[in-house]
Amino acid sequence: MELHRRCILLACGSFNPPTHAHFRMFILAKEALERKGVTVEEAIFSPVSSSYRHKANLVSDHHRMQMLSLATVNSFMRADAWEQERGTWSRTVEVLEHHRQTARQKYADPLIECFLVCGGDLVDTFTKVMDDGKNLWDQEDLDRIIFDFGMVVLARQGSKPQETLKSMTDRPLEKVIVAEETTFPNEVSSTLLRKALEEGRCIRFCTADPVVDYIAAHGLYGSGYRAGPGERERDGAVGQNGAGAMNGTHNGAGLINGAGHNENGAGRHNGANVHTNGAGNNHK
């Protein structure tokens, strides 16, 4: 099966806060598709609504949108508030369908695809059975994600996405691409960043500088952080919106560092929001 020559990318999750792993995830997915001759028009972060209360320590929709927007300025990536503005839990296929239809109108291309980008740990939940005996994911939704929309999966340590997918179906996985972070593998996650902030530790270079500065400006995640060890206070480092303009160079600087984890738990089926530790990362 030949893939259509144009697509967009979508990652669902909490992004609480976003990390370099999230940004690297899209870069790796873009490179993998381009090697197959597919042009990636844009990559969209779709943060979950804060009305979804199964997620502990989830900061407001506004703060998470601001952090993503600041980090992706002048990039092929962007944040979109459609899912948040619905004010309710959304199934992953609903978000995929919305953005595919929007892209087909925006780019005047009725065949443009929308690939879900996620971590291998999320794929491993596709076969999970809950305590009440029900499947975590709806099988019809999974079939649409795997065979209709398509996926770019970032392999993570301890995950076995290819084995999981092969155990689910005998059909060829023609729209599933498994990529691996070999440039800068690491285990950075939102969970680890929140823990560091709660303990007053520096998270600079774990995420984009505008995100670090925004967190400091708004005291998010119980942060007393202002400047890390050895950092000097920078004139204009935190503007009115908390954006880091360090020497006017940031606007999403540092997006090339980080591992490809899909941190924010994306599987939202049967009322369950899967937050795996890994955008894969854990949207915890």
PDB file of C-alpha atoms in Angstrom:
ATOM      1  CA  MET A   1       0.000   0.000   0.000  1.00  0.00           C
ATOM      2  CA  GLU A   2       1.358   3.402  -0.975  1.00  0.00           C
ATOM      3  CA  LEU A   3       0.830   6.206   1.514  1.00  0.00           C
ATOM      4  CA  HIS A   4      -0.728   9.446   0.340  1.00  0.00           C
ATOM      5  CA  ARG A   5       1.939  12.063  -0.313  1.00  0.00           C
ATOM      6  CA  ARG A   6       0.674  14.549   2.314  1.00  0.00           C
ATOM      7  CA  CYS A   7      -0.293  14.243   5.961  1.00  0.00           C
ATOM      8  CA  ILE A   8      -0.588  15.972   9.303  1.00  0.00           C
ATOM      9  CA  LEU A   9       0.482  14.577  12.669  1.00  0.00           C
ATOM     10  CA  LEU A  10      -1.540  14.510  15.889  1.00  0.00           C
ATOM     11  CA  ALA A  11      -0.536  13.827  19.487  1.00  0.00           C
ATOM     12  CA  CYS A  12      -3.137  13.663  22.248  1.00  0.00           C
ATOM     13  CA  GLY A  13      -2.330  13.974  25.923  1.00  0.00           C
ATOM     14  CA  SER A  14      -1.987  16.141  28.980  1.00  0.00           C
ATOM     15  CA  PHE A  15       1.336  17.867  28.209  1.00  0.00           C
ATOM     16  CA  ASN A  16       1.514  18.698  31.882  1.00  0.00           C
ATOM     17  CA  PRO A  17       4.060  20.212  31.315  1.00  0.00           C
ATOM     18  CA  PRO A  18       5.353  19.619  27.784  1.00  0.00           C
ATOM     19  CA  THR A  19       8.914  18.296  27.588  1.00  0.00           C
ATOM     20  CA  HIS A  20      11.586  17.989  24.929  1.00  0.00           C
ATOM     21  CA  ALA A  21      10.386  14.400  24.516  1.00  0.00           C
ATOM     22  CA  HIS A  22       7.105  15.652  23.075  1.00  0.00           C
ATOM     23  CA  PHE A  23       8.817  17.915  20.581  1.00  0.00           C
ATOM     24  CA  ARG A  24      11.343  15.245  19.582  1.00  0.00           C
ATOM     25  CA  MET A  25       8.458  12.843  19.047  1.00  0.00           C
ATOM     26  CA  PHE A  26       7.104  14.971  16.218  1.00  0.00           C
ATOM     27  CA  ILE A  27      10.544  15.503  14.685  1.00  0.00           C
ATOM     28  CA  LEU A  28      11.181  11.751  14.583  1.00  0.00           C
ATOM     29  CA  ALA A  29       7.740  11.050  13.131  1.00  0.00           C
ATOM     30  CA  LYS A  30       8.250  13.707  10.463  1.00  0.00           C
ATOM     31  CA  GLU A  31      11.618  12.269   9.476  1.00  0.00           C
ATOM     32  CA  ALA A  32      10.210   8.725   9.303  1.00  0.00           C
ATOM     33  CA  LEU A  33       7.378   9.780   6.998  1.00  0.00           C
ATOM     34  CA  GLU A  34       9.597  11.945   4.816  1.00  0.00           C
ATOM     35  CA  ARG A  35      11.830   8.927   4.203  1.00  0.00           C
ATOM     36  CA  LYS A  36       8.740   7.310   2.686  1.00  0.00           C
ATOM     37  CA  GLY A  37       8.100  10.291   0.451  1.00  0.00           C
ATOM     38  CA  VAL A  38       5.312  11.787   2.568  1.00  0.00           C
ATOM     39  CA  THR A  39       5.214  15.539   3.227  1.00  0.00           C
ATOM     40  CA  VAL A  40       4.206  16.506   6.767  1.00  0.00           C
ATOM     41  CA  GLU A  41       2.259  19.760   6.568  1.00  0.00           C
ATOM     42  CA  GLU A  42       1.958  20.326  10.323  1.00  0.00           C
ATOM     43  CA  ALA A  43       2.029  18.579  13.682  1.00  0.00           C
ATOM     44  CA  ILE A  44      -0.706  19.259  16.222  1.00  0.00           C
ATOM     45  CA  PHE A  45      -0.679  18.902  20.000  1.00  0.00           C
ATOM     46  CA  SER A  46      -4.203  18.304  21.309  1.00  0.00           C
ATOM     47  CA  PRO A  47      -4.164  18.708  25.108  1.00  0.00           C
ATOM     48  CA  VAL A  48      -6.899  16.982  27.074  1.00  0.00           C
ATOM     49  CA  SER A  49      -9.552  19.114  28.758  1.00  0.00           C
ATOM     50  CA  SER A  50      -9.003  19.889  32.441  1.00  0.00           C
ATOM     51  CA  SER A  51     -12.614  18.804  32.961  1.00  0.00           C
ATOM     52  CA  TYR A  52     -11.232  15.277  32.821  1.00  0.00           C
ATOM     53  CA  ARG A  53     -10.663  14.829  36.542  1.00  0.00           C
ATOM     54  CA  HIS A  54      -9.006  11.424  36.501  1.00  0.00           C
ATOM     55  CA  LYS A  55      -5.712  13.191  35.965  1.00  0.00           C
ATOM     56  CA  ALA A  56      -3.987  14.289  39.163  1.00  0.00           C
ATOM     57  CA  ASN A  57      -2.103  17.588  39.325  1.00  0.00           C
ATOM     58  CA  LEU A  58      -3.453  18.722  35.961  1.00  0.00           C
ATOM     59  CA  VAL A  59      -2.996  22.481  35.580  1.00  0.00           C
ATOM     60  CA  SER A  60      -5.588  24.541  33.732  1.00  0.00           C
ATOM     61  CA  ASP A  61      -6.332  24.347  30.021  1.00  0.00           C
ATOM     62  CA  HIS A  62      -5.062  27.907  29.643  1.00  0.00           C
ATOM     63  CA  HIS A  63      -1.664  27.219  31.196  1.00  0.00           C
ATOM     64  CA  ARG A  64      -1.044  24.066  29.158  1.00  0.00           C
ATOM     65  CA  MET A  65      -2.075  25.766  25.920  1.00  0.00           C
ATOM     66  CA  GLN A  66       0.190  28.714  26.709  1.00  0.00           C
ATOM     67  CA  MET A  67       3.185  26.477  27.392  1.00  0.00           C
ATOM     68  CA  LEU A  68       2.691  24.536  24.159  1.00  0.00           C
ATOM     69  CA  SER A  69       2.109  27.684  22.130  1.00  0.00           C
ATOM     70  CA  LEU A  70       5.217  29.396  23.499  1.00  0.00           C
ATOM     71  CA  ALA A  71       7.364  26.340  22.824  1.00  0.00           C
ATOM     72  CA  THR A  72       6.239  25.854  19.227  1.00  0.00           C
ATOM     73  CA  VAL A  73       6.498  29.388  17.837  1.00  0.00           C
ATOM     74  CA  ASN A  74       8.135  29.421  14.392  1.00  0.00           C
ATOM     75  CA  SER A  75       7.797  25.651  14.103  1.00  0.00           C
ATOM     76  CA  PHE A  76       5.839  23.138  12.038  1.00  0.00           C
ATOM     77  CA  MET A  77       4.238  22.191  15.363  1.00  0.00           C
ATOM     78  CA  ARG A  78       1.311  23.941  16.999  1.00  0.00           C
ATOM     79  CA  ALA A  79      -1.194  23.485  19.808  1.00  0.00           C
ATOM     80  CA  ASP A  80      -4.931  23.258  19.153  1.00  0.00           C
ATOM     81  CA  ALA A  81      -7.684  23.890  21.710  1.00  0.00           C
ATOM     82  CA  TRP A  82     -10.565  22.051  19.986  1.00  0.00           C
ATOM     83  CA  GLU A  83     -10.465  19.102  22.373  1.00  0.00           C
ATOM     84  CA  GLN A  84     -10.212  21.342  25.434  1.00  0.00           C
ATOM     85  CA  GLU A  85     -13.044  23.568  24.289  1.00  0.00           C
ATOM     86  CA  ARG A  86     -15.413  20.619  24.091  1.00  0.00           C
ATOM     87  CA  GLY A  87     -15.251  20.568  27.873  1.00  0.00           C
ATOM     88  CA  THR A  88     -15.675  16.818  28.106  1.00  0.00           C
ATOM     89  CA  TRP A  89     -13.824  13.563  27.606  1.00  0.00           C
ATOM     90  CA  SER A  90     -13.079  12.863  23.940  1.00  0.00           C
ATOM     91  CA  ARG A  91     -12.324   9.578  22.218  1.00  0.00           C
ATOM     92  CA  THR A  92      -9.066   9.564  20.301  1.00  0.00           C
ATOM     93  CA  VAL A  93     -10.843   8.728  17.040  1.00  0.00           C
ATOM     94  CA  GLU A  94     -13.070  11.773  17.465  1.00  0.00           C
ATOM     95  CA  VAL A  95     -10.035  14.034  17.732  1.00  0.00           C
ATOM     96  CA  LEU A  96      -8.364  12.350  14.760  1.00  0.00           C
ATOM     97  CA  GLU A  97     -11.485  12.683  12.629  1.00  0.00           C
ATOM     98  CA  HIS A  98     -11.917  16.357  13.483  1.00  0.00           C
ATOM     99  CA  HIS A  99      -8.353  17.248  12.555  1.00  0.00           C
ATOM    100  CA  ARG A 100      -8.334  15.150   9.391  1.00  0.00           C
ATOM    101  CA  GLN A 101     -11.482  16.820   8.111  1.00  0.00           C
ATOM    102  CA  THR A 102     -10.133  20.241   9.065  1.00  0.00           C
ATOM    103  CA  ALA A 103      -6.851  19.534   7.260  1.00  0.00           C
ATOM    104  CA  ARG A 104      -8.617  18.327   4.127  1.00  0.00           C
ATOM    105  CA  GLN A 105     -10.436  21.635   3.940  1.00  0.00           C
ATOM    106  CA  LYS A 106      -7.432  23.741   4.936  1.00  0.00           C
ATOM    107  CA  TYR A 107      -5.102  22.195   2.365  1.00  0.00           C
ATOM    108  CA  ALA A 108      -7.773  21.580  -0.290  1.00  0.00           C
ATOM    109  CA  ASP A 109      -6.742  17.931  -0.420  1.00  0.00           C
ATOM    110  CA  PRO A 110      -9.496  15.318   0.090  1.00  0.00           C
ATOM    111  CA  LEU A 111      -6.929  12.561   0.655  1.00  0.00           C
ATOM    112  CA  ILE A 112      -4.561  14.160   3.169  1.00  0.00           C
ATOM    113  CA  GLU A 113      -3.973  11.807   6.098  1.00  0.00           C
ATOM    114  CA  CYS A 114      -3.847  12.368   9.858  1.00  0.00           C
ATOM    115  CA  PHE A 115      -1.416  10.084  11.682  1.00  0.00           C
ATOM    116  CA  LEU A 116      -1.596   9.519  15.420  1.00  0.00           C
ATOM    117  CA  VAL A 117       1.850   9.879  16.990  1.00  0.00           C
ATOM    118  CA  CYS A 118       2.337   8.068  20.279  1.00  0.00           C
ATOM    119  CA  GLY A 119       4.726   6.010  22.368  1.00  0.00           C
ATOM    120  CA  GLY A 120       5.060   2.260  22.304  1.00  0.00           C
ATOM    121  CA  ASP A 121       3.826   2.090  25.878  1.00  0.00           C
ATOM    122  CA  LEU A 122       0.490   3.470  24.734  1.00  0.00           C
ATOM    123  CA  VAL A 123       0.222   0.807  22.033  1.00  0.00           C
ATOM    124  CA  ASP A 124       0.858  -1.834  24.678  1.00  0.00           C
ATOM    125  CA  THR A 125      -2.382  -0.733  26.373  1.00  0.00           C
ATOM    126  CA  PHE A 126      -4.411  -1.639  23.267  1.00  0.00           C
ATOM    127  CA  THR A 127      -4.842  -5.170  24.612  1.00  0.00           C
ATOM    128  CA  LYS A 128      -5.392  -4.182  28.238  1.00  0.00           C
ATOM    129  CA  VAL A 129      -8.413  -5.575  30.058  1.00  0.00           C
ATOM    130  CA  MET A 130      -9.794  -3.589  32.998  1.00  0.00           C
ATOM    131  CA  ASP A 131     -10.700  -4.979  36.406  1.00  0.00           C
ATOM    132  CA  ASP A 132     -14.355  -5.249  35.400  1.00  0.00           C
ATOM    133  CA  GLY A 133     -13.424  -7.505  32.489  1.00  0.00           C
ATOM    134  CA  LYS A 134     -14.015  -4.904  29.790  1.00  0.00           C
ATOM    135  CA  ASN A 135     -11.427  -3.960  27.214  1.00  0.00           C
ATOM    136  CA  LEU A 136      -9.817  -0.601  27.839  1.00  0.00           C
ATOM    137  CA  TRP A 137     -10.049   0.264  24.140  1.00  0.00           C
ATOM    138  CA  ASP A 138     -13.018  -0.165  21.856  1.00  0.00           C
ATOM    139  CA  GLN A 139     -12.063  -2.575  19.066  1.00  0.00           C
ATOM    140  CA  GLU A 140     -13.794  -0.562  16.361  1.00  0.00           C
ATOM    141  CA  ASP A 141     -11.875   2.531  17.438  1.00  0.00           C
ATOM    142  CA  LEU A 142      -8.602   0.600  17.369  1.00  0.00           C
ATOM    143  CA  ASP A 143      -9.301  -0.674  13.863  1.00  0.00           C
ATOM    144  CA  ARG A 144      -9.883   2.870  12.665  1.00  0.00           C
ATOM    145  CA  ILE A 145      -6.735   4.189  14.344  1.00  0.00           C
ATOM    146  CA  ILE A 146      -4.510   1.403  12.984  1.00  0.00           C
ATOM    147  CA  PHE A 147      -5.943   0.841   9.510  1.00  0.00           C
ATOM    148  CA  ASP A 148      -7.774   4.052   8.600  1.00  0.00           C
ATOM    149  CA  PHE A 149      -5.802   6.892  10.167  1.00  0.00           C
ATOM    150  CA  GLY A 150      -2.412   5.291  10.696  1.00  0.00           C
ATOM    151  CA  MET A 151       0.201   5.665  13.411  1.00  0.00           C
ATOM    152  CA  VAL A 152       3.795   6.613  13.987  1.00  0.00           C
ATOM    153  CA  VAL A 153       4.910   4.839  17.149  1.00  0.00           C
ATOM    154  CA  LEU A 154       8.010   5.805  19.101  1.00  0.00           C
ATOM    155  CA  ALA A 155       9.576   2.691  20.577  1.00  0.00           C
ATOM    156  CA  ARG A 156      10.499   3.057  24.235  1.00  0.00           C
ATOM    157  CA  GLN A 157      12.522   0.967  26.615  1.00  0.00           C
ATOM    158  CA  GLY A 158      10.292  -1.772  27.992  1.00  0.00           C
ATOM    159  CA  SER A 159       7.569  -1.378  25.361  1.00  0.00           C
ATOM    160  CA  LYS A 160       6.787  -3.955  22.669  1.00  0.00           C
ATOM    161  CA  PRO A 161       4.470  -2.174  20.223  1.00  0.00           C
ATOM    162  CA  GLN A 162       5.196  -4.425  17.262  1.00  0.00           C
ATOM    163  CA  GLU A 163       4.484  -7.571  19.264  1.00  0.00           C
ATOM    164  CA  THR A 164       1.298  -6.037  20.653  1.00  0.00           C
ATOM    165  CA  LEU A 165       0.006  -5.037  17.232  1.00  0.00           C
ATOM    166  CA  LYS A 166       0.833  -8.397  15.661  1.00  0.00           C
ATOM    167  CA  SER A 167      -1.017 -10.168  18.473  1.00  0.00           C
ATOM    168  CA  MET A 168      -4.139  -8.156  17.656  1.00  0.00           C
ATOM    169  CA  THR A 169      -4.492  -8.796  13.937  1.00  0.00           C
ATOM    170  CA  ASP A 170      -3.277 -10.808  10.964  1.00  0.00           C
ATOM    171  CA  ARG A 171      -3.835  -7.875   8.622  1.00  0.00           C
ATOM    172  CA  PRO A 172      -0.791  -6.079   7.193  1.00  0.00           C
ATOM    173  CA  LEU A 173       0.140  -3.024   9.257  1.00  0.00           C
ATOM    174  CA  GLU A 174       0.644  -0.843   6.203  1.00  0.00           C
ATOM    175  CA  LYS A 175      -0.101   2.456   7.943  1.00  0.00           C
ATOM    176  CA  VAL A 176       1.934   1.839  11.087  1.00  0.00           C
ATOM    177  CA  ILE A 177       5.503   3.114  11.310  1.00  0.00           C
ATOM    178  CA  VAL A 178       7.700   2.325  14.309  1.00  0.00           C
ATOM    179  CA  ALA A 179      10.517   4.820  14.887  1.00  0.00           C
ATOM    180  CA  GLU A 180      13.267   4.925  17.479  1.00  0.00           C
ATOM    181  CA  GLU A 181      15.145   7.775  19.130  1.00  0.00           C
ATOM    182  CA  THR A 182      18.821   7.132  18.447  1.00  0.00           C
ATOM    183  CA  THR A 183      20.075  10.723  18.415  1.00  0.00           C
ATOM    184  CA  PHE A 184      19.376  11.619  22.032  1.00  0.00           C
ATOM    185  CA  PRO A 185      17.587   8.813  23.904  1.00  0.00           C
ATOM    186  CA  ASN A 186      16.479   9.633  27.432  1.00  0.00           C
ATOM    187  CA  GLU A 187      13.620   9.071  29.826  1.00  0.00           C
ATOM    188  CA  VAL A 188      12.478  12.645  30.473  1.00  0.00           C
ATOM    189  CA  SER A 189       8.792  12.837  31.355  1.00  0.00           C
ATOM    190  CA  SER A 190       6.227  15.306  32.628  1.00  0.00           C
ATOM    191  CA  THR A 191       5.997  13.297  35.835  1.00  0.00           C
ATOM    192  CA  LEU A 192       9.709  13.732  36.521  1.00  0.00           C
ATOM    193  CA  LEU A 193       9.573  17.443  35.747  1.00  0.00           C
ATOM    194  CA  ARG A 194       6.646  18.000  38.106  1.00  0.00           C
ATOM    195  CA  LYS A 195       8.462  16.123  40.857  1.00  0.00           C
ATOM    196  CA  ALA A 196      11.592  18.209  40.310  1.00  0.00           C
ATOM    197  CA  LEU A 197       9.574  21.424  40.451  1.00  0.00           C
ATOM    198  CA  GLU A 198       7.825  20.355  43.640  1.00  0.00           C
ATOM    199  CA  GLU A 199      11.264  19.850  45.157  1.00  0.00           C
ATOM    200  CA  GLY A 200      12.511  23.224  43.923  1.00  0.00           C
ATOM    201  CA  ARG A 201      15.001  21.746  41.463  1.00  0.00           C
ATOM    202  CA  CYS A 202      15.984  23.215  38.099  1.00  0.00           C
ATOM    203  CA  ILE A 203      14.353  21.798  34.957  1.00  0.00           C
ATOM    204  CA  ARG A 204      16.096  24.000  32.414  1.00  0.00           C
ATOM    205  CA  PHE A 205      17.205  22.084  29.283  1.00  0.00           C
ATOM    206  CA  CYS A 206      14.573  19.420  30.028  1.00  0.00           C
ATOM    207  CA  THR A 207      12.000  21.427  28.089  1.00  0.00           C
ATOM    208  CA  ALA A 208      11.957  24.587  25.977  1.00  0.00           C
ATOM    209  CA  ASP A 209      13.132  27.716  27.805  1.00  0.00           C
ATOM    210  CA  PRO A 210       9.803  29.547  27.285  1.00  0.00           C
ATOM    211  CA  VAL A 211       8.089  26.683  29.132  1.00  0.00           C
ATOM    212  CA  VAL A 212      10.556  26.889  32.027  1.00  0.00           C
ATOM    213  CA  ASP A 213      10.087  30.645  32.277  1.00  0.00           C
ATOM    214  CA  TYR A 214       6.301  30.407  32.060  1.00  0.00           C
ATOM    215  CA  ILE A 215       6.213  27.841  34.874  1.00  0.00           C
ATOM    216  CA  ALA A 216       8.400  30.082  37.034  1.00  0.00           C
ATOM    217  CA  ALA A 217       6.359  33.195  36.266  1.00  0.00           C
ATOM    218  CA  HIS A 218       3.090  31.516  37.243  1.00  0.00           C
ATOM    219  CA  GLY A 219       4.364  29.333  40.082  1.00  0.00           C
ATOM    220  CA  LEU A 220       3.007  26.157  38.493  1.00  0.00           C
ATOM    221  CA  TYR A 221       3.404  22.686  39.999  1.00  0.00           C
ATOM    222  CA  GLY A 222       4.203  24.085  43.436  1.00  0.00           C
ATOM    223  CA  SER A 223       7.304  25.615  41.934  1.00  0.00           C
ATOM    224  CA  GLY A 224       9.456  27.982  43.904  1.00  0.00           C
ATOM    225  CA  TYR A 225      11.896  27.821  41.013  1.00  0.00           C
ATOM    226  CA  ARG A 226      13.207  31.089  39.623  1.00  0.00           C
ATOM    227  CA  ALA A 227      16.747  30.408  38.453  1.00  0.00           C
ATOM    228  CA  GLY A 228      18.678  27.174  38.479  1.00  0.00           C
ATOM    229  CA  PRO A 229      22.075  26.638  40.114  1.00  0.00           C
ATOM    230  CA  GLY A 230      24.640  28.839  38.427  1.00  0.00           C
ATOM    231  CA  GLU A 231      22.053  30.699  36.377  1.00  0.00           C
ATOM    232  CA  ARG A 232      22.142  34.440  36.439  1.00  0.00           C
ATOM    233  CA  GLU A 233      18.948  36.452  36.548  1.00  0.00           C
ATOM    234  CA  ARG A 234      18.300  37.598  33.009  1.00  0.00           C
ATOM    235  CA  ASP A 235      16.815  40.924  32.093  1.00  0.00           C
ATOM    236  CA  GLY A 236      13.557  40.315  30.312  1.00  0.00           C
ATOM    237  CA  ALA A 237      13.742  36.568  30.847  1.00  0.00           C
ATOM    238  CA  VAL A 238      10.127  36.438  31.895  1.00  0.00           C
ATOM    239  CA  GLY A 239       7.764  38.722  30.054  1.00  0.00           C
ATOM    240  CA  GLN A 240       4.144  39.540  30.732  1.00  0.00           C
ATOM    241  CA  ASN A 241       3.059  36.146  29.496  1.00  0.00           C
ATOM    242  CA  GLY A 242       5.860  34.349  31.256  1.00  0.00           C
ATOM    243  CA  ALA A 243       7.616  33.704  27.958  1.00  0.00           C
ATOM    244  CA  GLY A 244      11.352  33.238  28.055  1.00  0.00           C
ATOM    245  CA  ALA A 245      12.990  35.566  25.605  1.00  0.00           C
ATOM    246  CA  MET A 246      16.490  34.892  26.802  1.00  0.00           C
ATOM    247  CA  ASN A 247      18.536  37.315  24.754  1.00  0.00           C
ATOM    248  CA  GLY A 248      15.689  37.300  22.271  1.00  0.00           C
ATOM    249  CA  THR A 249      16.612  33.857  21.055  1.00  0.00           C
ATOM    250  CA  HIS A 250      14.005  31.518  22.419  1.00  0.00           C
ATOM    251  CA  ASN A 251      10.559  31.284  20.878  1.00  0.00           C
ATOM    252  CA  GLY A 252      10.664  27.536  21.124  1.00  0.00           C
ATOM    253  CA  ALA A 253      14.407  27.105  21.297  1.00  0.00           C
ATOM    254  CA  GLY A 254      15.781  23.724  22.201  1.00  0.00           C
ATOM    255  CA  LEU A 255      13.205  21.634  20.385  1.00  0.00           C
ATOM    256  CA  ILE A 256      15.950  19.513  18.914  1.00  0.00           C
ATOM    257  CA  ASN A 257      16.961  18.024  22.247  1.00  0.00           C
ATOM    258  CA  GLY A 258      15.070  15.230  23.870  1.00  0.00           C
ATOM    259  CA  ALA A 259      13.930  11.692  23.436  1.00  0.00           C
ATOM    260  CA  GLY A 260      11.002  10.516  21.419  1.00  0.00           C
ATOM    261  CA  HIS A 261       8.445   9.599  24.015  1.00  0.00           C
ATOM    262  CA  ASN A 262       4.834  10.238  23.539  1.00  0.00           C
ATOM    263  CA  GLU A 263       4.247  11.422  26.908  1.00  0.00           C
ATOM    264  CA  ASN A 264       0.711  12.186  27.190  1.00  0.00           C
ATOM    265  CA  GLY A 265      -1.568   9.341  27.571  1.00  0.00           C
ATOM    266  CA  ALA A 266      -3.696   9.285  24.579  1.00  0.00           C
ATOM    267  CA  GLY A 267      -5.993   6.320  24.712  1.00  0.00           C
ATOM    268  CA  ARG A 268      -9.341   7.640  25.754  1.00  0.00           C
ATOM    269  CA  HIS A 269     -11.848   4.894  25.300  1.00  0.00           C
ATOM    270  CA  ASN A 270     -14.692   3.491  27.358  1.00  0.00           C
ATOM    271  CA  GLY A 271     -14.297   6.557  29.541  1.00  0.00           C
ATOM    272  CA  ALA A 272     -10.704   5.745  30.360  1.00  0.00           C
ATOM    273  CA  ASN A 273      -7.837   8.109  29.766  1.00  0.00           C
ATOM    274  CA  VAL A 274      -4.643   6.146  29.499  1.00  0.00           C
ATOM    275  CA  HIS A 275      -1.680   8.010  30.906  1.00  0.00           C
ATOM    276  CA  THR A 276       1.390   5.981  30.189  1.00  0.00           C
ATOM    277  CA  ASN A 277       4.740   6.916  31.557  1.00  0.00           C
ATOM    278  CA  GLY A 278       6.220   7.876  28.487  1.00  0.00           C
ATOM    279  CA  ALA A 279       3.728  10.972  24.294  1.00  0.00           C
ATOM    280  CA  GLY A 280       4.328   8.422  24.753  1.00  0.00           C
ATOM    281  CA  ASN A 281       5.599   9.421  28.166  1.00  0.00           C
ATOM    282  CA  ASN A 282       3.154   9.680  30.800  1.00  0.00           C
ATOM    283  CA  HIS A 283       0.774  12.333  30.706  1.00  0.00           C
ATOM    284  CA  LYS A 284       0.643  12.049  34.343  1.00  0.00           C
TER     285      LYS A 284
END
